[in-house]
mmCIF file of C-alpha atoms in Angstrom:
data_model
loop_
_atom_site.group_PDB
_atom_site.id
_atom_site.type_symbol
_atom_site.label_atom_id
_atom_site.label_comp_id
_atom_site.label_asym_id
_atom_site.label_seq_id
_atom_site.Cartn_x
_atom_site.Cartn_y
_atom_site.Cartn_z
ATOM 1 C CA MET A 8 -36.937 23.792 -32.522
ATOM 2 C CA GLY A 9 -39.675 23.525 -29.927
ATOM 3 C CA VAL A 10 -38.806 25.979 -28.290
ATOM 4 C CA VAL A 11 -38.433 28.317 -30.434
ATOM 5 C CA ILE A 12 -42.296 27.213 -31.915
ATOM 6 C CA LEU A 13 -43.585 27.959 -28.822
ATOM 7 C CA LEU A 14 -42.015 31.447 -28.357
ATOM 8 C CA VAL A 15 -43.714 32.152 -31.137
ATOM 9 C CA MET A 16 -46.748 31.044 -30.166
ATOM 10 C CA ALA A 17 -46.204 33.205 -26.901
ATOM 11 C CA ALA A 18 -45.442 35.926 -29.223
ATOM 12 C CA GLY A 19 -48.675 35.689 -30.855
ATOM 13 C CA VAL A 20 -50.892 35.966 -27.473
ATOM 14 C CA ALA A 21 -48.419 39.182 -26.523
ATOM 15 C CA ALA A 22 -50.450 39.840 -29.519
ATOM 16 C CA MET A 23 -53.346 38.718 -29.371
ATOM 17 C CA LEU A 24 -53.151 40.405 -25.969
ATOM 18 C CA THR A 25 -52.383 43.622 -26.730
ATOM 19 C CA ARG A 26 -55.118 43.821 -29.929
ATOM 20 C CA LYS A 27 -51.487 44.741 -32.720
ATOM 21 C CA LEU A 28 -52.794 42.298 -35.187
ATOM 22 C CA PRO A 29 -56.614 41.274 -34.843
ATOM 23 C CA THR A 30 -56.818 37.407 -33.614
ATOM 24 C CA ALA A 31 -58.088 35.426 -37.222
ATOM 25 C CA PHE A 32 -54.790 37.430 -39.099
ATOM 26 C CA ALA A 33 -52.892 36.315 -35.823
ATOM 27 C CA LEU A 34 -53.876 33.021 -35.809
ATOM 28 C CA VAL A 35 -52.851 32.980 -39.766
ATOM 29 C CA LEU A 36 -49.592 33.651 -39.264
ATOM 30 C CA LEU A 37 -48.489 32.125 -36.457
ATOM 31 C CA ALA A 38 -49.246 28.817 -38.680
ATOM 32 C CA VAL A 39 -47.626 29.746 -41.703
ATOM 33 C CA VAL A 40 -44.726 30.580 -39.343
ATOM 34 C CA ILE A 41 -44.758 27.398 -37.063
ATOM 35 C CA ALA A 42 -45.041 25.989 -40.839
ATOM 36 C CA PHE A 43 -41.509 27.210 -41.658
ATOM 37 C CA LEU A 44 -40.068 25.797 -38.791
ATOM 38 C CA SER A 45 -40.936 22.982 -39.052
ATOM 39 C CA GLY A 46 -39.525 22.528 -42.193
ATOM 40 C CA ALA A 47 -42.598 22.279 -44.222
ATOM 41 C CA PRO A 48 -41.806 23.199 -48.097
ATOM 42 C CA LEU A 49 -43.969 25.789 -49.465
ATOM 43 C CA THR A 50 -45.410 23.921 -51.943
ATOM 44 C CA GLY A 51 -46.141 19.996 -52.357
ATOM 45 C CA GLU A 52 -47.128 17.261 -49.717
ATOM 46 C CA ASN A 53 -47.431 18.417 -46.157
ATOM 47 C CA SER A 54 -46.139 22.021 -47.447
ATOM 48 C CA VAL A 55 -47.562 25.834 -46.129
ATOM 49 C CA LEU A 56 -49.437 26.639 -49.989
ATOM 50 C CA ASP A 57 -51.200 22.828 -50.685
ATOM 51 C CA THR A 58 -51.963 21.619 -46.723
ATOM 52 C CA VAL A 59 -51.623 24.056 -44.599
ATOM 53 C CA LEU A 60 -53.697 27.205 -46.604
ATOM 54 C CA GLN A 61 -55.791 25.107 -48.603
ATOM 55 C CA GLU A 62 -55.983 21.990 -46.477
ATOM 56 C CA GLY A 63 -56.865 23.779 -43.596
ATOM 57 C CA ALA A 64 -58.352 26.770 -44.610
ATOM 58 C CA PRO A 65 -61.944 24.596 -45.006
ATOM 59 C CA ALA A 66 -61.143 21.878 -42.711
ATOM 60 C CA LEU A 67 -64.154 23.307 -39.933
ATOM 61 C CA ALA A 68 -66.714 23.611 -42.932
ATOM 62 C CA ALA A 69 -69.644 21.294 -41.398
ATOM 63 C CA THR A 70 -68.897 23.718 -38.472
ATOM 64 C CA MET A 71 -68.889 26.834 -40.137
ATOM 65 C CA VAL A 72 -72.256 25.906 -41.991
ATOM 66 C CA ALA A 73 -73.609 25.319 -39.078
ATOM 67 C CA ILE A 74 -72.716 28.880 -37.331
ATOM 68 C CA ILE A 75 -74.891 29.865 -40.583
ATOM 69 C CA LEU A 76 -77.535 28.143 -40.005
ATOM 70 C CA GLY A 77 -77.209 28.483 -35.816
ATOM 71 C CA SER A 78 -77.186 32.778 -36.887
ATOM 72 C CA TRP A 79 -80.095 32.812 -39.383
ATOM 73 C CA LEU A 80 -82.261 30.981 -36.673
ATOM 74 C CA GLY A 81 -81.115 33.006 -33.528
ATOM 75 C CA LYS A 82 -81.978 36.574 -35.959
ATOM 76 C CA LEU A 83 -85.455 34.635 -36.610
ATOM 77 C CA LEU A 84 -85.289 33.905 -33.350
ATOM 78 C CA ASP A 85 -85.051 38.168 -32.990
ATOM 79 C CA GLU A 86 -86.803 39.467 -35.699
ATOM 80 C CA THR A 87 -89.819 37.050 -34.768
ATOM 81 C CA GLY A 88 -89.702 38.279 -31.829
ATOM 82 C CA ILE A 89 -89.727 34.730 -30.404
ATOM 83 C CA ALA A 90 -86.557 35.224 -27.638
ATOM 84 C CA GLY A 91 -88.507 38.314 -26.507
ATOM 85 C CA THR A 92 -91.478 37.002 -25.815
ATOM 86 C CA LEU A 93 -90.060 34.303 -24.008
ATOM 87 C CA VAL A 94 -88.495 36.767 -21.752
ATOM 88 C CA ARG A 95 -91.760 39.170 -21.409
ATOM 89 C CA LYS A 96 -94.306 35.734 -20.398
ATOM 90 C CA ILE A 97 -90.898 35.371 -17.711
ATOM 91 C CA VAL A 98 -91.115 38.543 -16.822
ATOM 92 C CA GLU A 99 -94.860 38.668 -15.938
ATOM 93 C CA PHE A 100 -95.049 35.300 -14.317
ATOM 94 C CA GLY A 101 -92.264 36.470 -12.210
ATOM 95 C CA GLY A 102 -93.847 40.040 -11.123
ATOM 96 C CA ASP A 103 -91.629 42.086 -8.367
ATOM 97 C CA ARG A 104 -89.492 39.111 -6.555
ATOM 98 C CA PRO A 105 -85.830 39.430 -8.062
ATOM 99 C CA THR A 106 -84.812 35.876 -8.073
ATOM 100 C CA VAL A 107 -87.818 34.717 -9.767
ATOM 101 C CA VAL A 108 -87.663 36.800 -12.930
ATOM 102 C CA ALA A 109 -83.875 36.343 -12.492
ATOM 103 C CA LEU A 110 -84.209 32.937 -12.577
ATOM 104 C CA GLY A 111 -87.527 32.831 -15.067
ATOM 105 C CA VAL A 112 -84.329 34.436 -17.332
ATOM 106 C CA LEU A 113 -81.926 32.518 -16.687
ATOM 107 C CA ALA A 114 -83.796 30.043 -18.493
ATOM 108 C CA VAL A 115 -85.248 31.906 -21.308
ATOM 109 C CA SER A 116 -80.980 32.687 -21.561
ATOM 110 C CA ALA A 117 -80.307 28.910 -20.792
ATOM 111 C CA LEU A 118 -83.188 28.229 -24.539
ATOM 112 C CA VAL A 119 -81.596 30.600 -26.829
ATOM 113 C CA GLY A 120 -77.788 29.845 -25.524
ATOM 114 C CA THR A 121 -78.602 26.156 -27.476
ATOM 115 C CA VAL A 122 -78.834 28.202 -30.952
ATOM 116 C CA PRO A 123 -76.228 30.624 -31.918
ATOM 117 C CA GLY A 124 -74.308 31.265 -28.915
ATOM 118 C CA SER A 125 -71.852 34.040 -27.453
ATOM 119 C CA ALA A 126 -73.002 38.153 -28.694
ATOM 120 C CA PRO A 127 -76.395 37.035 -30.523
ATOM 121 C CA ALA A 128 -77.673 34.432 -27.636
ATOM 122 C CA ALA A 129 -76.866 37.477 -25.145
ATOM 123 C CA MET A 130 -78.358 39.985 -27.332
ATOM 124 C CA LEU A 131 -81.475 38.005 -26.973
ATOM 125 C CA ALA A 132 -81.678 37.210 -23.782
ATOM 126 C CA GLY A 133 -80.737 40.486 -22.326
ATOM 127 C CA ILE A 134 -82.653 43.357 -24.480
ATOM 128 C CA ILE A 135 -85.519 42.524 -22.863
ATOM 129 C CA GLY A 136 -84.192 40.307 -19.767
ATOM 130 C CA ILE A 137 -81.609 42.902 -17.923
ATOM 131 C CA PRO A 138 -83.632 45.902 -17.889
ATOM 132 C CA ALA A 139 -86.714 43.663 -16.047
ATOM 133 C CA MET A 140 -84.123 42.427 -14.042
ATOM 134 C CA VAL A 141 -82.918 46.267 -13.054
ATOM 135 C CA ALA A 142 -86.528 47.367 -12.796
ATOM 136 C CA VAL A 143 -86.849 44.398 -9.517
ATOM 137 C CA GLY A 144 -84.119 45.659 -8.179
ATOM 138 C CA VAL A 145 -81.643 42.649 -8.777
ATOM 139 C CA PRO A 146 -78.211 44.647 -9.187
ATOM 140 C CA LYS A 147 -76.726 45.781 -12.780
ATOM 141 C CA VAL A 148 -73.434 43.092 -12.530
ATOM 142 C CA THR A 149 -75.894 40.111 -11.096
ATOM 143 C CA ALA A 150 -77.915 41.053 -14.208
ATOM 144 C CA ALA A 151 -75.237 41.514 -16.724
ATOM 145 C CA GLY A 152 -73.670 38.251 -15.536
ATOM 146 C CA THR A 153 -77.065 35.720 -15.504
ATOM 147 C CA VAL A 154 -77.235 36.314 -18.837
ATOM 148 C CA LEU A 155 -74.189 34.816 -19.369
ATOM 149 C CA MET A 156 -74.809 31.982 -16.915
ATOM 150 C CA GLY A 157 -77.433 31.193 -18.429
ATOM 151 C CA ILE A 158 -75.456 31.574 -21.587
ATOM 152 C CA ALA A 159 -73.318 28.875 -20.517
ATOM 153 C CA VAL A 160 -75.953 26.275 -18.665
ATOM 154 C CA GLY A 161 -77.230 26.344 -22.558
ATOM 155 C CA VAL A 162 -73.689 26.021 -24.352
ATOM 156 C CA PRO A 163 -73.353 22.363 -23.355
ATOM 157 C CA PHE A 164 -76.320 21.305 -26.901
ATOM 158 C CA GLU A 165 -75.250 24.158 -28.660
ATOM 159 C CA LEU A 166 -75.071 22.562 -32.010
ATOM 160 C CA PRO A 167 -73.041 24.832 -33.345
ATOM 161 C CA VAL A 168 -70.126 23.992 -30.800
ATOM 162 C CA TRP A 169 -70.840 20.272 -30.620
ATOM 163 C CA GLN A 170 -69.664 20.149 -34.740
ATOM 164 C CA PHE A 171 -66.238 22.576 -33.773
ATOM 165 C CA PHE A 172 -64.698 20.070 -31.387
ATOM 166 C CA SER A 173 -66.196 17.186 -33.628
ATOM 167 C CA THR A 174 -64.127 18.258 -36.915
ATOM 168 C CA ALA A 175 -61.167 20.097 -34.553
ATOM 169 C CA LEU A 176 -59.893 17.302 -32.450
ATOM 170 C CA ASP A 177 -61.457 14.702 -34.995
ATOM 171 C CA LEU A 178 -63.752 12.937 -32.554
ATOM 172 C CA PRO A 179 -67.723 11.797 -33.336
ATOM 173 C CA VAL A 180 -70.503 13.548 -32.586
ATOM 174 C CA ASP A 181 -71.761 10.970 -30.246
ATOM 175 C CA THR A 182 -67.742 11.097 -28.528
ATOM 176 C CA VAL A 183 -68.832 15.047 -27.887
ATOM 177 C CA ARG A 184 -72.249 14.838 -27.265
ATOM 178 C CA GLY A 185 -71.878 12.429 -24.381
ATOM 179 C CA PHE A 186 -69.476 14.954 -22.440
ATOM 180 C CA MET A 187 -71.160 17.750 -23.016
ATOM 181 C CA VAL A 188 -74.510 16.249 -21.546
ATOM 182 C CA LYS A 189 -72.302 15.592 -18.197
ATOM 183 C CA LEU A 190 -70.874 19.073 -18.132
ATOM 184 C CA PHE A 191 -74.612 20.441 -18.274
ATOM 185 C CA PRO A 192 -75.434 19.577 -14.449
ATOM 186 C CA PHE A 193 -71.968 21.361 -13.396
ATOM 187 C CA ALA A 194 -73.126 24.299 -15.763
ATOM 188 C CA LEU A 195 -76.879 24.630 -14.689
ATOM 189 C CA VAL A 196 -75.734 24.101 -10.744
ATOM 190 C CA ALA A 197 -73.246 27.076 -10.778
ATOM 191 C CA ALA A 198 -76.404 29.481 -13.260
ATOM 192 C CA VAL A 199 -78.413 28.639 -10.535
ATOM 193 C CA ALA A 200 -76.127 29.209 -7.498
ATOM 194 C CA TYR A 201 -74.750 32.512 -9.165
ATOM 195 C CA VAL A 202 -78.842 33.635 -9.453
ATOM 196 C CA VAL A 203 -79.715 32.766 -5.386
ATOM 197 C CA ILE A 204 -75.852 33.621 -3.708
ATOM 198 C CA GLU A 205 -75.598 36.968 -5.954
ATOM 199 C CA ASN A 206 -78.790 38.064 -5.251
ATOM 200 C CA ARG A 207 -78.961 37.860 -1.605
ATOM 201 C CA ARG A 208 -75.101 38.669 -0.612
ATOM 202 C CA ARG A 209 -75.878 42.095 -2.738
ATOM 203 C CA GLY A 210 -79.943 43.044 -2.010
ATOM 204 C CA THR A 211 -82.189 44.604 -4.484
ATOM 205 C CA GLU A 212 -80.812 48.123 -5.783
ATOM 206 C CA HIS A 213 -83.797 50.030 -7.432
ATOM 207 C CA ALA A 214 -81.512 52.491 -9.250
ATOM 208 C CA TRP A 215 -82.417 53.220 -13.637
ATOM 209 C CA SER A 216 -80.109 54.037 -16.062
ATOM 210 C CA LEU A 217 -79.802 51.663 -19.411
ATOM 211 C CA LYS A 218 -79.378 54.543 -21.348
ATOM 212 C CA SER A 219 -79.634 52.088 -24.265
ATOM 213 C CA VAL A 220 -83.172 50.833 -23.442
ATOM 214 C CA SER A 221 -85.148 53.841 -24.696
ATOM 215 C CA ALA A 222 -83.191 54.224 -27.953
ATOM 216 C CA ARG A 223 -83.484 49.947 -28.293
ATOM 217 C CA PRO A 224 -85.169 49.913 -32.395
ATOM 218 C CA ALA A 225 -87.948 46.928 -32.856
ATOM 219 C CA PRO A 226 -90.778 48.352 -35.158
ATOM 220 C CA ARG A 227 -90.647 44.796 -36.394
ATOM 221 C CA ARG A 228 -91.011 43.008 -33.553
ATOM 222 C CA GLU A 229 -93.724 45.488 -32.298
ATOM 223 C CA ARG A 230 -95.873 45.668 -35.367
ATOM 224 C CA LEU A 231 -95.909 41.655 -34.900
ATOM 225 C CA GLY A 232 -96.257 41.274 -31.749
ATOM 226 C CA ASP A 233 -96.130 38.302 -28.979
ATOM 227 C CA ALA A 234 -95.277 35.306 -31.094
ATOM 228 C CA PRO A 235 -97.777 32.210 -31.119
ATOM 229 C CA TRP A 236 -97.231 30.020 -28.783
ATOM 230 C CA TYR A 237 -96.749 26.858 -31.203
ATOM 231 C CA ALA A 238 -93.590 29.578 -32.546
ATOM 232 C CA LEU A 239 -91.539 29.657 -28.735
ATOM 233 C CA LEU A 240 -90.813 26.136 -30.146
ATOM 234 C CA ALA A 241 -88.402 27.086 -32.582
ATOM 235 C CA PRO A 242 -85.257 27.347 -29.862
ATOM 236 C CA VAL A 243 -85.768 23.611 -29.317
ATOM 237 C CA ILE A 244 -86.769 21.347 -32.091
ATOM 238 C CA PRO A 245 -82.577 21.868 -32.993
ATOM 239 C CA LEU A 246 -81.628 20.397 -29.733
ATOM 240 C CA VAL A 247 -84.434 17.201 -29.559
ATOM 241 C CA LEU A 248 -84.052 16.539 -32.943
ATOM 242 C CA ALA A 249 -79.689 15.808 -32.592
ATOM 243 C CA LEU A 250 -80.339 14.704 -28.977
ATOM 244 C CA GLY A 251 -83.460 12.764 -28.878
ATOM 245 C CA LEU A 252 -83.814 11.002 -32.402
ATOM 246 C CA ASP A 253 -80.302 11.530 -32.882
ATOM 247 C CA VAL A 254 -80.178 13.203 -36.489
ATOM 248 C CA ALA A 255 -77.344 15.031 -37.814
ATOM 249 C CA ILE A 256 -76.304 18.291 -36.766
ATOM 250 C CA ILE A 257 -76.921 21.022 -39.772
ATOM 251 C CA PRO A 258 -80.170 18.807 -40.535
ATOM 252 C CA SER A 259 -81.329 20.242 -37.005
ATOM 253 C CA MET A 260 -80.629 22.996 -37.262
ATOM 254 C CA LEU A 261 -82.089 23.746 -40.419
ATOM 255 C CA ALA A 262 -85.216 22.276 -39.318
ATOM 256 C CA GLY A 263 -85.276 24.909 -37.055
ATOM 257 C CA VAL A 264 -84.823 27.262 -39.404
ATOM 258 C CA LEU A 265 -87.896 25.771 -41.371
ATOM 259 C CA TYR A 266 -90.344 25.639 -38.576
ATOM 260 C CA ALA A 267 -88.894 29.406 -37.513
ATOM 261 C CA LEU A 268 -89.923 30.505 -41.384
ATOM 262 C CA VAL A 269 -92.828 28.403 -41.246
ATOM 263 C CA THR A 270 -94.770 29.817 -38.279
ATOM 264 C CA ARG A 271 -93.733 33.487 -38.685
ATOM 265 C CA ARG A 272 -93.705 33.670 -42.730
ATOM 266 C CA LEU A 273 -89.819 35.409 -42.718
ATOM 267 C CA LEU A 274 -87.101 35.013 -45.148
ATOM 268 C CA ARG A 275 -85.480 38.770 -43.855
ATOM 269 C CA PRO A 276 -83.336 37.548 -41.423
ATOM 270 C CA LEU A 277 -81.379 34.951 -43.825
ATOM 271 C CA TYR A 278 -79.352 37.725 -44.345
ATOM 272 C CA GLY A 279 -78.619 39.538 -41.040
ATOM 273 C CA GLY A 280 -78.208 35.995 -39.988
ATOM 274 C CA PHE A 281 -74.716 36.447 -42.307
ATOM 275 C CA GLU A 282 -73.714 39.142 -40.628
ATOM 276 C CA VAL A 283 -73.613 37.818 -37.793
ATOM 277 C CA ALA A 284 -72.070 35.054 -38.427
ATOM 278 C CA ALA A 285 -69.144 36.470 -40.462
ATOM 279 C CA PRO A 286 -67.087 37.692 -37.739
ATOM 280 C CA PRO A 287 -66.972 33.577 -36.467
ATOM 281 C CA LEU A 288 -65.829 32.422 -39.665
ATOM 282 C CA ALA A 289 -63.513 33.684 -40.133
ATOM 283 C CA LEU A 290 -62.211 32.796 -37.330
ATOM 284 C CA PHE A 291 -63.052 28.875 -37.801
ATOM 285 C CA VAL A 292 -61.285 29.447 -41.123
ATOM 286 C CA ALA A 293 -58.212 30.997 -39.298
ATOM 287 C CA ILE A 294 -58.242 28.327 -36.560
ATOM 288 C CA GLY A 295 -58.714 25.469 -39.433
ATOM 289 C CA ILE A 296 -55.547 26.471 -40.668
ATOM 290 C CA LEU A 297 -53.083 26.699 -37.336
ATOM 291 C CA LEU A 298 -55.015 23.121 -36.747
ATOM 292 C CA ALA A 299 -52.972 22.135 -39.886
ATOM 293 C CA ALA A 300 -49.766 23.823 -39.072
ATOM 294 C CA VAL A 301 -49.269 21.760 -35.669
ATOM 295 C CA LYS A 302 -50.472 18.885 -37.264
ATOM 296 C CA LEU A 303 -47.059 18.727 -39.544
ATOM 297 C CA PRO A 304 -44.947 15.818 -38.742
ATOM 298 C CA GLY A 305 -42.244 18.605 -37.969
ATOM 299 C CA ALA A 306 -44.321 20.731 -36.103
ATOM 300 C CA VAL A 307 -45.188 17.667 -33.918
ATOM 301 C CA ASP A 308 -42.062 16.431 -33.353
ATOM 302 C CA ALA A 309 -40.195 19.016 -32.023
ATOM 303 C CA LEU A 310 -42.837 19.973 -29.485
ATOM 304 C CA GLU A 311 -43.994 16.805 -28.464
ATOM 305 C CA PRO A 312 -40.758 16.170 -26.092
ATOM 306 C CA LEU A 313 -41.439 19.466 -24.907
ATOM 307 C CA MET A 314 -45.174 19.183 -24.084
ATOM 308 C CA LYS A 315 -44.902 15.548 -22.828
ATOM 309 C CA ALA A 316 -42.424 17.118 -20.455
ATOM 310 C CA VAL A 317 -44.707 19.107 -19.013
ATOM 311 C CA SER A 318 -47.669 17.192 -19.251
ATOM 312 C CA PRO A 319 -49.093 15.419 -15.706
ATOM 313 C CA GLN A 320 -50.150 11.647 -16.846
ATOM 314 C CA ASN A 321 -51.132 11.491 -13.093
ATOM 315 C CA PRO A 322 -55.036 12.095 -12.785
ATOM 316 C CA VAL A 323 -55.162 13.654 -9.732
ATOM 317 C CA LEU A 324 -52.327 16.117 -10.975
ATOM 318 C CA PHE A 325 -54.356 16.578 -14.139
ATOM 319 C CA VAL A 326 -57.344 17.720 -12.718
ATOM 320 C CA ILE A 327 -55.471 20.174 -9.871
ATOM 321 C CA VAL A 328 -52.476 21.509 -12.882
ATOM 322 C CA PHE A 329 -55.169 22.321 -15.751
ATOM 323 C CA THR A 330 -58.234 23.702 -13.308
ATOM 324 C CA LEU A 331 -54.751 26.033 -11.749
ATOM 325 C CA LEU A 332 -54.718 27.007 -15.500
ATOM 326 C CA VAL A 333 -57.926 28.609 -16.097
ATOM 327 C CA PRO A 334 -57.127 31.819 -15.883
ATOM 328 C CA LEU A 335 -54.770 31.578 -19.067
ATOM 329 C CA CYS A 336 -57.670 31.160 -21.151
ATOM 330 C CA LEU A 337 -59.126 34.633 -20.157
ATOM 331 C CA TYR A 338 -57.781 37.811 -21.815
ATOM 332 C CA ARG A 339 -58.341 35.751 -25.793
ATOM 333 C CA GLY A 340 -55.098 33.753 -23.575
ATOM 334 C CA PRO A 341 -52.901 30.193 -24.679
ATOM 335 C CA LEU A 342 -55.763 28.287 -23.838
ATOM 336 C CA ASN A 343 -58.458 29.643 -24.825
ATOM 337 C CA VAL A 344 -59.948 26.826 -27.610
ATOM 338 C CA PHE A 345 -61.035 29.824 -29.907
ATOM 339 C CA GLY A 346 -58.121 31.417 -30.528
ATOM 340 C CA LEU A 347 -53.792 29.445 -29.590
ATOM 341 C CA GLY A 348 -55.681 26.891 -27.884
ATOM 342 C CA ALA A 349 -57.008 25.012 -30.601
ATOM 343 C CA GLY A 350 -53.378 24.194 -31.800
ATOM 344 C CA ILE A 351 -52.408 23.351 -28.213
ATOM 345 C CA ALA A 352 -55.151 21.301 -28.566
ATOM 346 C CA GLY A 353 -53.939 19.705 -31.626
ATOM 347 C CA VAL A 354 -50.142 19.584 -30.185
ATOM 348 C CA LEU A 355 -51.554 17.171 -27.545
ATOM 349 C CA ILE A 356 -53.845 15.188 -29.560
ATOM 350 C CA ALA A 357 -50.738 14.402 -32.150
ATOM 351 C CA THR A 358 -48.152 14.413 -29.839
ATOM 352 C CA GLY A 359 -49.624 11.220 -28.215
ATOM 353 C CA ILE A 360 -50.196 13.279 -25.006
ATOM 354 C CA TYR A 361 -53.874 12.429 -24.287
ATOM 355 C CA PRO A 362 -56.872 11.392 -25.825
ATOM 356 C CA ALA A 363 -58.286 13.176 -28.352
ATOM 357 C CA VAL A 364 -61.748 13.019 -26.123
ATOM 358 C CA ALA A 365 -59.302 14.099 -22.412
ATOM 359 C CA VAL A 366 -58.011 17.016 -24.414
ATOM 360 C CA LEU A 367 -61.968 17.438 -25.794
ATOM 361 C CA GLY A 368 -62.746 17.370 -21.787
ATOM 362 C CA MET A 369 -60.173 20.269 -21.034
ATOM 363 C CA ALA A 370 -61.255 21.995 -23.691
ATOM 364 C CA THR A 371 -64.793 22.127 -23.297
ATOM 365 C CA SER A 372 -64.299 22.771 -19.566
ATOM 366 C CA TYR A 373 -62.088 25.693 -20.631
ATOM 367 C CA ASN A 374 -64.705 27.139 -23.533
ATOM 368 C CA GLN A 375 -67.051 27.303 -20.097
ATOM 369 C CA VAL A 376 -65.341 29.977 -18.132
ATOM 370 C CA PHE A 377 -64.288 31.928 -21.985
ATOM 371 C CA GLY A 378 -68.275 32.149 -22.476
ATOM 372 C CA VAL A 379 -68.887 33.732 -18.804
ATOM 373 C CA ALA A 380 -66.284 35.544 -17.793
ATOM 374 C CA ASP A 381 -63.655 36.785 -20.122
ATOM 375 C CA PRO A 382 -63.812 40.618 -20.091
ATOM 376 C CA THR A 383 -62.245 40.549 -23.900
ATOM 377 C CA SER A 384 -65.292 37.918 -25.529
ATOM 378 C CA THR A 385 -68.283 39.663 -27.330
ATOM 379 C CA GLN A 386 -71.643 39.059 -25.278
ATOM 380 C CA THR A 387 -69.452 39.288 -22.015
ATOM 381 C CA VAL A 388 -68.603 42.761 -23.153
ATOM 382 C CA TRP A 389 -72.351 43.008 -24.627
ATOM 383 C CA ALA A 390 -73.877 42.279 -21.775
ATOM 384 C CA ALA A 391 -71.981 44.427 -19.050
ATOM 385 C CA GLN A 392 -72.171 47.489 -21.653
ATOM 386 C CA TYR A 393 -75.356 46.842 -21.411
ATOM 387 C CA ALA A 394 -76.346 46.535 -17.798
ATOM 388 C CA GLY A 395 -73.713 49.759 -17.261
ATOM 389 C CA VAL A 396 -70.787 48.143 -15.357
ATOM 390 C CA SER A 397 -67.353 46.813 -16.883
ATOM 391 C CA PRO A 398 -67.029 43.554 -18.349
ATOM 392 C CA GLN A 399 -63.628 43.508 -14.951
ATOM 393 C CA GLN A 400 -66.435 43.665 -12.535
ATOM 394 C CA VAL A 401 -68.896 40.800 -14.567
ATOM 395 C CA MET A 402 -65.346 39.216 -14.651
ATOM 396 C CA LEU A 403 -64.978 39.595 -10.293
ATOM 397 C CA ARG A 404 -68.380 38.305 -10.422
ATOM 398 C CA THR A 405 -68.977 34.875 -12.042
ATOM 399 C CA LEU A 406 -65.601 33.279 -12.340
ATOM 400 C CA PRO A 407 -65.844 31.670 -9.034
ATOM 401 C CA TYR A 408 -68.798 29.743 -9.823
ATOM 402 C CA VAL A 409 -66.905 29.112 -13.150
ATOM 403 C CA TRP A 410 -64.487 28.452 -11.911
ATOM 404 C CA LEU A 411 -65.783 25.330 -10.657
ATOM 405 C CA VAL A 412 -67.395 24.029 -13.308
ATOM 406 C CA ALA A 413 -64.523 23.530 -14.852
ATOM 407 C CA LEU A 414 -63.117 21.798 -12.147
ATOM 408 C CA GLY A 415 -66.422 19.946 -12.474
ATOM 409 C CA GLY A 416 -65.507 18.994 -16.391
ATOM 410 C CA MET A 417 -61.967 18.712 -15.319
ATOM 411 C CA CYS A 418 -62.996 15.738 -12.403
ATOM 412 C CA VAL A 419 -65.043 14.046 -15.529
ATOM 413 C CA THR A 420 -62.344 14.417 -17.609
ATOM 414 C CA ALA A 421 -59.255 12.863 -15.522
ATOM 415 C CA ALA A 422 -61.896 9.705 -13.772
ATOM 416 C CA LEU A 423 -63.351 8.619 -17.398
ATOM 417 C CA TYR A 424 -60.022 9.936 -19.430
ATOM 418 C CA VAL A 425 -56.410 10.000 -18.015
#
């Protein structure tokens, strides 16, 4: 039966890759099929309706609240001009020096990447940052990749991501935070190396063709003008509270929202935040359902011998095998943690093949790759299209750097937990 479940998972991956089914719908369908194949009854204990659907759907509720607050804060940074002000100040400082301007945009991208993540973060930093880089001669592909690499630097400090891994892998937030801090130096070094190396290799290209720039509407931000210096601290507030003062994630996020509200006195972005949060909320409902399905006793018993047979226990082999498998997290592949990869992570933990913290190391390492190089991820598509290049071009340029980040994460994981 374990082989049948794996074949069903493979079919689910194919359906998502070919876009025959939306990711969230495909995950829920997979969960129901896996539950029935595992021998789960329709109702009662360890059942399809009561356990998988009823208990699984709200399983990531804390993550969903954090996503809403993060999206709200992200909209506030946009509506109030805080993010735009940060980018403009950096560009003014960099002048006509392409590498300096790119490093500045990278820094702002990292900062806003700690708040909402993914596409909203790319837009916050990229709407002004990408045209500014292209204007001083940064090649378009490099400009798009700079924003994405910067966001990846901020991801280890993205509080909703901490909450997601804490809930999904049943780990304390402190444990998640501890590994994320270890992952940060790899992401930072890779991002700076990307900016410096790619700018030197490609030289400058003074070709302006960003059609969307002139059509970009921002009347509200223009009326507000530059945000005051103290409002620029809004993205830092949650991070200081959660990382420096050990405040819980949701209160930390709420404090950042309230600070931005007080300094700029705007409430309208709350409603825009719900719009931004809607797609990931649907996805997290589906992931919770899938996790509930793969943790059913029947599923664990069926998959355990197969997973043990293919999972390396030697630390060196662990690093080699899972680093070589990095491409499987691209194109919504089976190791994408915001897809079927969450189910595989759940199986590895439920069967006891690896400790939960080792699975955390694998999943977060893959997430660093997915968030930058996956041509199907919303932030990669947006950044590439806004810069006037294809997502595949961005993937080819950034993948070597984020692959090295994943290698670093795997080495730390193997050394500490395998």
